Amino acid sequence: MEPVKVGLLGLGIVGGGTISVLRRNATEIARRAGRGIIITHASARDLKKPREFSLDGIELLGDPLELVNHPEVEIVAELIGGTELARELVMQAISNGKHVVTANKALIAIHGNEIFEAATRKGVIVAFEAAVAGGIPIIKAIREGLAGNSISSVAGIINGTTNFILTAMREQARSFEDVLAEAQSLGYAEANPTFDVEGIDAAHKLTILAAIAFGIPLQFEKVFTEGITQITIEDIGFAERFGYRIRHLGIARRTSEGVELRVHPTLIPERRLIANVDGVRNAVLVIGDAVGPTIYYGAGAGADPTASAVVADLVDIVRAFTTDPGNRVPHLAFQSDALSYEEILPMEEISTAYYLRMQALDRPGVLADVTRILGESGISIEAILQREPVEGASFVPIIILTQSVQEKYMNQAIEKLEALPNINGRIMRIRMDPLA
Ligand code: HSE
């Protein structure tokens, strides 16, 4: 049988990885899919740019729309990123009756509801395994492997760049900027690295995970998002003294009050498996009522790992060519007419424990003022540490770990603490999670 012809939009890191994996493993891929899968057409912004991979046998097109409309292309792989042009091309591919594979988390998180509706109407598949956690088959695991469960939470490290930065800061005491530059040169970071370090990329991925775990529509705008730019080597060290690691987590949790959707730096106990996931690796903890806790671990970014997911989606689509569209795995795990809007809790309503770090004047009564304000706000202290003053310094760091409290009460307490004359500057607050 003729090989299946794929058109590739984008010849960047993931595009190159996809070409290379399809070539390298061509025989095994054909044995799995029942047909060969080849890239016959590709388009890129700059077709003349020198590349590290060969484009032999691939017809290059200057206009991406020409590729999407090309009668020979059976599956479109969208690997250009961004949300505007990508949306237009994916919608056009769907309208042409072509199946689509995408690694674009922003596209799915922001326009996914519209894209899946159009794809369902047209009877085509839009596959997006590569959009979340790189090479880890987390979409397949939740959507198919855990289909018998009621899932209560999905939490983990879903951005490789921030984990790479936090790991190097802890292990090598290197500056934030220095490690970020390395992550960019290795192809881990987004085109705009603000998306990584401010948590937007993780929020895109969490939006997708929450939808397929809980059967809710994609609601990116409701995710609380905080990045890692304020985290210091000092905080990483203090956390360790208390037996914690700082990780940048995405947390989607279903509680009796509503659904929590949040991305922020988090102190987690160092004995947790996820606390020991280093570098560009991702790890996701999914808790189902039947299976209990399960963990998925692997490379969350990079050319070959992301291509691993893109190619798996291509194989899935080829296997499903002749199936009845109504009997395929639904895009968001639940049948599209069975998705339900559950309340997404604002961050102020969510309860967590906190790590607080403040700079205090080394004077009698300062600690008493601090503990009084926390007590009056109903915040119970779990542990406290005051470092001896460094010679010549007038301020000493005070670190406090609290018990769980609603964020709105912590906000009020922090405001009062920052107003104390003996407390200098802003108070550093990092949320804690037992990840259990
Ligand atoms: N910039 C992303 C990351 C790439 O660092 O995880 C994979 O989505």
Coordinates of C-alpha atoms and ligand atoms in Angstrom, one line a residue:
M1 CA 0.0 0.0 0.0
E2 CA 1.1 3.6 -0.7
P3 CA 2.7 5.4 2.2
V4 CA 0.5 8.1 3.9
K5 CA 1.6 11.6 2.8
V6 CA 2.1 14.2 5.5
G7 CA 2.5 18.0 5.0
L8 CA 4.7 19.7 7.6
L9 CA 4.0 23.2 8.6
G10 CA 7.2 24.5 10.2
L11 CA 10.8 23.3 9.9
G12 CA 12.1 24.3 13.4
I13 CA 13.3 22.2 16.3
V14 CA 10.2 19.9 16.4
G15 CA 9.8 19.8 12.6
G16 CA 13.4 18.6 12.2
G17 CA 12.9 16.0 15.0
T18 CA 9.8 14.7 13.2
I19 CA 11.6 14.3 9.9
S20 CA 14.4 12.6 11.6
V21 CA 12.3 10.2 13.7
L22 CA 10.1 9.2 10.8
R23 CA 13.2 8.4 8.7
R24 CA 15.1 6.7 11.4
N25 CA 12.3 4.4 12.5
A26 CA 10.5 4.1 9.1
T27 CA 10.3 0.3 9.1
E28 CA 9.0 -0.1 12.7
I29 CA 6.5 2.8 12.2
A30 CA 5.1 1.1 9.0
R31 CA 4.8 -2.2 10.9
R32 CA 2.8 -0.5 13.6
A33 CA 0.6 1.8 11.4
G34 CA 0.1 -0.8 8.6
R35 CA 1.4 1.8 6.1
G36 CA 4.5 3.9 5.7
I37 CA 4.3 7.5 6.8
I38 CA 6.3 10.1 4.9
I39 CA 6.7 13.8 4.8
T40 CA 6.1 14.8 1.2
H41 CA 5.6 18.6 1.6
A42 CA 6.8 21.2 4.0
S43 CA 6.6 24.9 4.4
A44 CA 8.6 27.3 6.6
R45 CA 8.9 31.1 7.0
D46 CA 12.4 31.0 5.6
L47 CA 13.0 28.2 3.1
K48 CA 16.6 29.2 2.5
K49 CA 17.7 29.0 6.1
P50 CA 20.5 26.4 6.6
R51 CA 19.2 23.4 8.5
E52 CA 20.9 20.5 10.3
F53 CA 18.6 17.9 8.7
S54 CA 18.2 16.9 5.1
L55 CA 15.1 18.0 3.2
D56 CA 15.7 15.4 0.4
G57 CA 12.5 14.1 -1.2
I58 CA 10.3 16.9 0.4
E59 CA 8.6 19.4 -1.8
L60 CA 9.1 22.9 -0.2
L61 CA 6.3 25.4 -0.5
G62 CA 6.6 29.1 0.3
D63 CA 2.9 29.5 1.1
P64 CA 1.6 27.4 4.1
L65 CA -1.9 27.7 2.7
E66 CA -0.8 26.0 -0.4
L67 CA 0.4 23.1 1.7
V68 CA -2.9 22.9 3.6
N69 CA -4.9 23.0 0.3
H70 CA -2.6 20.5 -1.5
P71 CA -4.6 17.6 -2.8
E72 CA -1.8 15.1 -2.1
V73 CA -1.4 16.0 1.6
E74 CA -3.5 13.6 3.7
I75 CA -2.4 14.7 7.2
V76 CA -1.2 18.2 8.2
A77 CA 1.3 18.5 11.0
E78 CA 1.2 22.0 12.4
L79 CA 4.5 22.8 14.1
I80 CA 4.8 26.5 13.6
G81 CA 3.5 27.6 17.0
G82 CA 1.6 30.9 17.7
T83 CA -2.1 31.2 17.7
E84 CA -3.2 33.4 14.7
L85 CA -1.7 31.8 11.5
A86 CA -1.8 28.4 13.1
R87 CA -5.5 28.7 13.8
E88 CA -6.2 29.8 10.3
L89 CA -4.2 26.9 8.8
V90 CA -5.7 24.3 11.1
M91 CA -9.2 25.5 10.4
Q92 CA -8.5 25.4 6.7
A93 CA -7.1 21.9 6.9
I94 CA -10.2 20.7 8.8
S95 CA -12.5 22.4 6.3
N96 CA -10.5 20.5 3.5
G97 CA -11.3 17.2 5.4
K98 CA -7.7 16.6 6.4
H99 CA -6.6 15.2 9.8
V100 CA -4.3 17.4 11.8
V101 CA -1.5 16.8 14.3
T102 CA -0.3 19.7 16.4
A103 CA 2.3 20.4 19.1
N104 CA 0.8 23.8 19.7
K105 CA -0.5 24.1 23.3
A106 CA -1.3 27.8 23.0
L107 CA -3.5 27.0 20.0
I108 CA -5.4 24.2 21.7
A109 CA -5.7 26.0 25.1
I110 CA -7.1 29.2 23.5
H111 CA -8.9 28.0 20.3
G112 CA -9.4 24.3 21.1
N113 CA -13.1 24.4 21.8
E114 CA -13.8 25.9 18.3
I115 CA -11.2 23.7 16.6
F116 CA -12.6 20.5 18.1
E117 CA -16.2 21.5 17.3
A118 CA -15.2 22.1 13.6
A119 CA -13.2 18.8 13.5
T120 CA -16.1 16.8 15.0
R121 CA -18.5 18.2 12.5
K122 CA -16.2 17.3 9.6
G123 CA -15.3 13.9 11.0
V124 CA -11.6 14.5 11.2
I125 CA -9.1 14.1 14.0
V126 CA -7.0 16.9 15.6
A127 CA -4.3 15.1 17.6
F128 CA -2.3 17.0 20.2
E129 CA -0.2 14.6 22.3
A130 CA 3.0 16.7 21.7
A131 CA 1.3 19.8 23.1
V132 CA 1.7 18.6 26.7
A133 CA 4.8 17.3 28.5
G134 CA 6.8 16.7 25.3
G135 CA 7.4 13.0 24.8
I136 CA 5.4 11.8 27.8
P137 CA 2.2 10.2 26.5
I138 CA 0.1 11.9 29.2
I139 CA -2.8 12.7 26.9
K140 CA -3.2 9.1 25.9
A141 CA -2.7 8.0 29.5
I142 CA -5.5 10.2 30.9
R143 CA -7.9 10.0 27.9
E144 CA -7.7 6.2 27.4
G145 CA -5.7 4.5 30.1
L146 CA -7.6 6.1 32.9
A147 CA -11.0 6.2 31.3
G148 CA -12.6 4.1 34.0
N149 CA -11.6 6.6 36.8
S150 CA -13.1 9.7 38.4
I151 CA -9.9 11.8 38.4
S152 CA -9.5 14.1 41.4
S153 CA -6.2 15.8 40.5
V154 CA -3.5 16.3 37.9
A155 CA -0.4 18.0 39.2
G156 CA 3.2 18.3 38.1
I157 CA 6.2 19.8 36.3
I158 CA 4.9 20.6 32.8
N159 CA 7.5 23.1 31.7
G160 CA 11.0 21.8 31.0
T161 CA 12.6 25.2 30.8
T162 CA 11.6 26.4 34.3
N163 CA 12.6 23.0 35.8
F164 CA 15.9 23.2 34.0
I165 CA 16.5 26.7 35.5
L166 CA 15.4 25.8 39.0
T167 CA 17.6 22.7 38.9
A168 CA 20.7 24.5 37.8
M169 CA 20.1 27.3 40.3
R170 CA 20.0 24.7 43.1
E171 CA 22.8 22.5 41.9
Q172 CA 25.3 24.9 40.3
A173 CA 24.3 28.3 42.0
R174 CA 24.1 29.8 38.5
S175 CA 22.1 33.0 37.7
F176 CA 18.7 32.8 36.3
E177 CA 19.7 34.6 33.1
D178 CA 22.7 32.4 32.5
V179 CA 20.6 29.2 32.7
L180 CA 17.8 30.6 30.6
A181 CA 20.2 31.3 27.8
E182 CA 21.4 27.7 27.9
A183 CA 17.8 26.4 27.8
Q184 CA 17.2 28.6 24.7
S185 CA 20.3 27.3 22.9
L186 CA 19.2 23.7 23.6
G187 CA 15.8 24.4 22.0
Y188 CA 13.8 23.9 25.2
A189 CA 12.4 27.4 25.6
E190 CA 9.5 28.9 23.7
A191 CA 10.1 31.4 20.9
N192 CA 9.2 34.0 23.6
P193 CA 10.8 32.7 26.8
T194 CA 8.5 34.9 28.9
F195 CA 5.9 32.2 28.2
D196 CA 8.1 29.7 30.1
V197 CA 9.4 31.8 33.0
E198 CA 6.1 33.5 33.6
G199 CA 4.2 30.2 33.6
I200 CA 2.0 30.9 30.5
D201 CA 3.3 27.8 28.7
A202 CA 2.5 25.7 31.8
A203 CA -1.0 27.3 32.0
H204 CA -1.7 26.4 28.4
K205 CA -0.8 22.8 29.2
L206 CA -2.7 22.7 32.4
T207 CA -5.8 24.0 30.6
I208 CA -5.6 20.9 28.3
L209 CA -4.9 18.4 31.1
A210 CA -7.8 19.7 33.2
A211 CA -10.2 19.5 30.3
I212 CA -9.4 15.9 29.5
A213 CA -9.2 14.9 33.2
F214 CA -12.5 16.4 34.4
G215 CA -14.6 16.7 31.2
I216 CA -14.7 20.5 31.3
P217 CA -14.2 22.8 28.3
L218 CA -10.9 24.5 27.7
Q219 CA -10.7 27.6 29.9
F220 CA -7.2 29.1 29.7
E221 CA -8.4 32.5 31.0
K222 CA -9.4 31.0 34.3
V223 CA -5.9 29.6 35.2
F224 CA -4.1 31.5 38.0
T225 CA -0.5 31.9 36.7
E226 CA 2.7 32.9 38.5
G227 CA 6.2 32.5 37.2
I228 CA 9.6 31.8 38.7
T229 CA 11.4 35.1 38.1
Q230 CA 11.1 36.1 41.8
I231 CA 12.6 32.9 43.1
T232 CA 16.1 33.4 44.6
I233 CA 18.9 30.9 45.4
E234 CA 18.3 31.9 49.1
D235 CA 14.7 30.7 48.9
I236 CA 15.8 27.4 47.3
G237 CA 18.3 27.0 50.2
F238 CA 15.8 27.9 53.0
A239 CA 13.3 25.5 51.5
E240 CA 15.9 22.7 51.7
R241 CA 16.6 23.4 55.3
F242 CA 13.0 22.6 56.0
G243 CA 13.0 19.5 53.8
Y244 CA 11.4 20.9 50.7
R245 CA 12.3 21.6 47.1
I246 CA 10.9 24.4 45.0
R247 CA 9.3 23.2 41.8
H248 CA 7.2 25.2 39.2
L249 CA 4.0 23.2 39.2
G250 CA 0.7 23.1 37.3
I251 CA -2.1 21.9 39.6
A252 CA -5.6 21.0 38.6
R253 CA -7.7 19.7 41.4
R254 CA -11.4 18.9 41.8
T255 CA -12.7 19.8 45.3
S256 CA -16.2 19.9 46.8
E257 CA -16.1 23.8 46.4
G258 CA -15.0 23.7 42.7
V259 CA -12.1 23.2 40.4
E260 CA -8.6 24.6 41.2
L261 CA -6.5 25.6 38.1
R262 CA -3.2 27.1 39.1
V263 CA 0.4 27.4 38.0
H264 CA 3.0 28.7 40.5
P265 CA 6.3 27.9 42.2
T266 CA 5.6 25.4 45.0
L267 CA 7.4 24.0 48.0
I268 CA 7.0 20.2 47.9
P269 CA 8.4 17.7 50.4
E270 CA 11.8 16.4 49.1
R271 CA 10.8 12.8 49.6
R272 CA 8.1 13.1 46.8
L273 CA 9.2 11.6 43.5
I274 CA 8.4 14.8 41.7
A275 CA 10.7 16.7 44.0
N276 CA 13.5 14.7 42.5
V277 CA 12.7 15.3 38.9
D278 CA 15.6 17.4 37.5
G279 CA 16.6 19.3 34.4
V280 CA 14.3 19.5 31.4
R281 CA 12.3 16.4 32.5
N282 CA 8.6 16.7 33.2
A283 CA 6.6 14.6 35.6
V284 CA 2.8 14.5 36.1
L285 CA 1.0 13.0 39.1
V286 CA -2.6 11.9 38.2
I287 CA -4.9 10.6 41.0
G288 CA -7.9 8.5 40.0
D289 CA -10.4 7.0 42.4
A290 CA -9.9 3.5 41.1
V291 CA -6.2 3.4 40.3
G292 CA -5.0 5.8 43.0
P293 CA -1.9 7.9 42.4
T294 CA 0.0 7.4 39.1
I295 CA 3.1 9.2 37.9
Y296 CA 4.3 9.8 34.3
Y297 CA 7.9 10.9 33.8
G298 CA 10.1 11.8 30.8
A299 CA 11.6 14.5 28.6
G300 CA 9.2 17.5 28.4
A301 CA 10.9 19.4 25.6
G302 CA 13.5 19.0 22.8
A303 CA 13.5 17.8 19.2
D304 CA 13.3 14.0 19.4
P305 CA 11.1 13.7 22.5
T306 CA 8.5 16.1 21.1
A307 CA 8.8 14.3 17.7
S308 CA 8.1 11.0 19.5
A309 CA 4.6 12.4 20.4
V310 CA 4.0 13.9 17.0
V311 CA 4.8 10.6 15.3
A312 CA 2.7 8.6 17.7
D313 CA -0.3 10.8 16.8
L314 CA 0.4 10.3 13.1
V315 CA 0.4 6.5 13.7
D316 CA -2.9 6.8 15.6
I317 CA -4.5 8.7 12.8
V318 CA -3.4 6.3 10.1
R319 CA -4.8 3.4 12.2
A320 CA -8.1 5.3 12.5
F321 CA -8.4 6.2 8.8
T322 CA -11.2 3.7 8.2
T323 CA -13.0 3.9 11.5
D324 CA -16.4 5.6 12.0
P325 CA -15.7 9.1 13.3
G326 CA -18.5 8.6 15.9
N327 CA -16.6 5.7 17.4
R328 CA -13.2 7.4 17.8
V329 CA -11.6 8.6 21.1
P330 CA -13.2 12.0 21.7
H331 CA -10.8 15.0 21.4
L332 CA -11.3 16.0 25.0
A333 CA -11.8 12.4 26.4
F334 CA -15.5 13.0 27.1
Q335 CA -18.1 13.0 24.4
S336 CA -18.3 16.6 23.1
D337 CA -22.0 16.9 24.1
A338 CA -21.2 15.6 27.6
L339 CA -18.6 18.3 28.6
S340 CA -19.8 20.3 31.7
Y341 CA -19.0 23.7 33.0
E342 CA -17.9 23.3 36.6
E343 CA -17.0 26.3 38.8
I344 CA -13.4 27.3 38.5
L345 CA -12.3 28.7 41.9
P346 CA -10.6 32.2 42.0
M347 CA -7.2 32.0 43.7
E348 CA -8.5 34.0 46.7
E349 CA -10.8 31.1 47.5
I350 CA -8.2 28.4 47.4
S351 CA -6.5 27.1 50.6
T352 CA -2.8 26.2 50.7
A353 CA 0.1 26.3 53.2
Y354 CA 2.7 29.0 52.6
Y355 CA 6.4 29.7 52.9
L356 CA 7.0 33.4 53.8
R357 CA 10.4 35.1 53.8
M358 CA 10.8 38.7 55.1
Q359 CA 13.6 41.0 56.0
A360 CA 13.2 42.3 59.6
L361 CA 15.1 44.8 61.7
D362 CA 17.0 42.9 64.4
R363 CA 15.1 44.5 67.3
P364 CA 13.1 43.2 70.3
G365 CA 9.4 42.7 69.6
V366 CA 9.6 42.4 65.8
L367 CA 8.9 38.7 65.8
A368 CA 6.0 39.3 68.3
D369 CA 4.4 41.7 65.9
V370 CA 4.7 39.3 63.0
T371 CA 3.2 36.3 64.9
R372 CA 0.4 38.6 66.3
I373 CA -0.6 39.6 62.8
L374 CA -0.6 36.1 61.5
G375 CA -2.6 34.9 64.6
E376 CA -5.2 37.7 64.1
S377 CA -5.7 36.6 60.5
G378 CA -6.4 33.0 61.7
I379 CA -3.0 31.8 60.3
S380 CA -1.3 29.0 62.2
I381 CA 2.5 28.8 62.1
E382 CA 4.0 25.4 61.3
A383 CA 7.7 26.3 61.6
I384 CA 9.8 29.4 62.0
L385 CA 13.5 30.3 61.4
Q386 CA 15.4 33.4 62.0
R387 CA 18.9 33.6 60.6
E388 CA 21.7 35.2 62.6
P389 CA 22.5 38.6 61.2
V390 CA 25.4 38.8 58.7
E391 CA 28.1 41.2 60.1
G392 CA 27.3 44.8 59.2
A393 CA 23.7 44.0 58.0
S394 CA 20.8 45.7 59.8
F395 CA 18.2 43.2 58.5
V396 CA 17.8 39.5 59.2
P397 CA 15.8 37.1 57.2
I398 CA 12.8 35.4 58.9
I399 CA 11.3 32.4 57.3
I400 CA 7.9 31.1 58.3
L401 CA 6.0 28.0 57.1
T402 CA 2.2 28.3 57.8
Q403 CA -0.6 25.8 57.9
S404 CA -3.2 25.8 55.2
V405 CA -5.3 29.0 54.9
Q406 CA -7.4 30.6 52.2
E407 CA -5.4 32.9 50.0
K408 CA -7.6 35.9 50.7
Y409 CA -6.6 35.8 54.4
M410 CA -3.0 35.4 53.5
N411 CA -3.2 38.4 51.2
Q412 CA -4.6 40.5 54.1
A413 CA -1.9 39.4 56.5
I414 CA 0.9 40.1 54.0
E415 CA -0.4 43.6 53.5
K416 CA -0.3 44.2 57.3
L417 CA 3.1 42.7 57.6
E418 CA 4.5 44.8 54.8
A419 CA 3.2 47.9 56.6
L420 CA 5.2 47.1 59.8
P421 CA 7.9 49.7 60.2
N422 CA 10.5 47.0 61.2
I423 CA 9.8 44.9 58.1
N424 CA 11.8 45.9 55.0
G425 CA 10.4 45.7 51.5
R426 CA 8.1 43.0 50.0
I427 CA 7.4 39.7 51.6
M428 CA 8.3 36.6 49.5
R429 CA 5.4 34.2 49.5
I430 CA 5.6 30.7 48.0
R431 CA 2.7 28.3 48.1
M432 CA 3.2 24.8 49.5
D433 CA 1.6 21.5 48.5
P434 CA 1.9 18.0 50.0
L435 CA 1.3 16.5 46.5
A436 CA -0.6 13.6 48.0
Ligands
HSE1 N1 9.1 25.5 26.3 C1 8.4 24.3 26.6 C2 9.1 23.7 27.9 C3 8.6 23.3 25.4 O1 10.1 24.3 28.3 O2 8.5 22.8 28.4 C4 7.7 22.1 25.5 O3 6.4 22.5 25.5

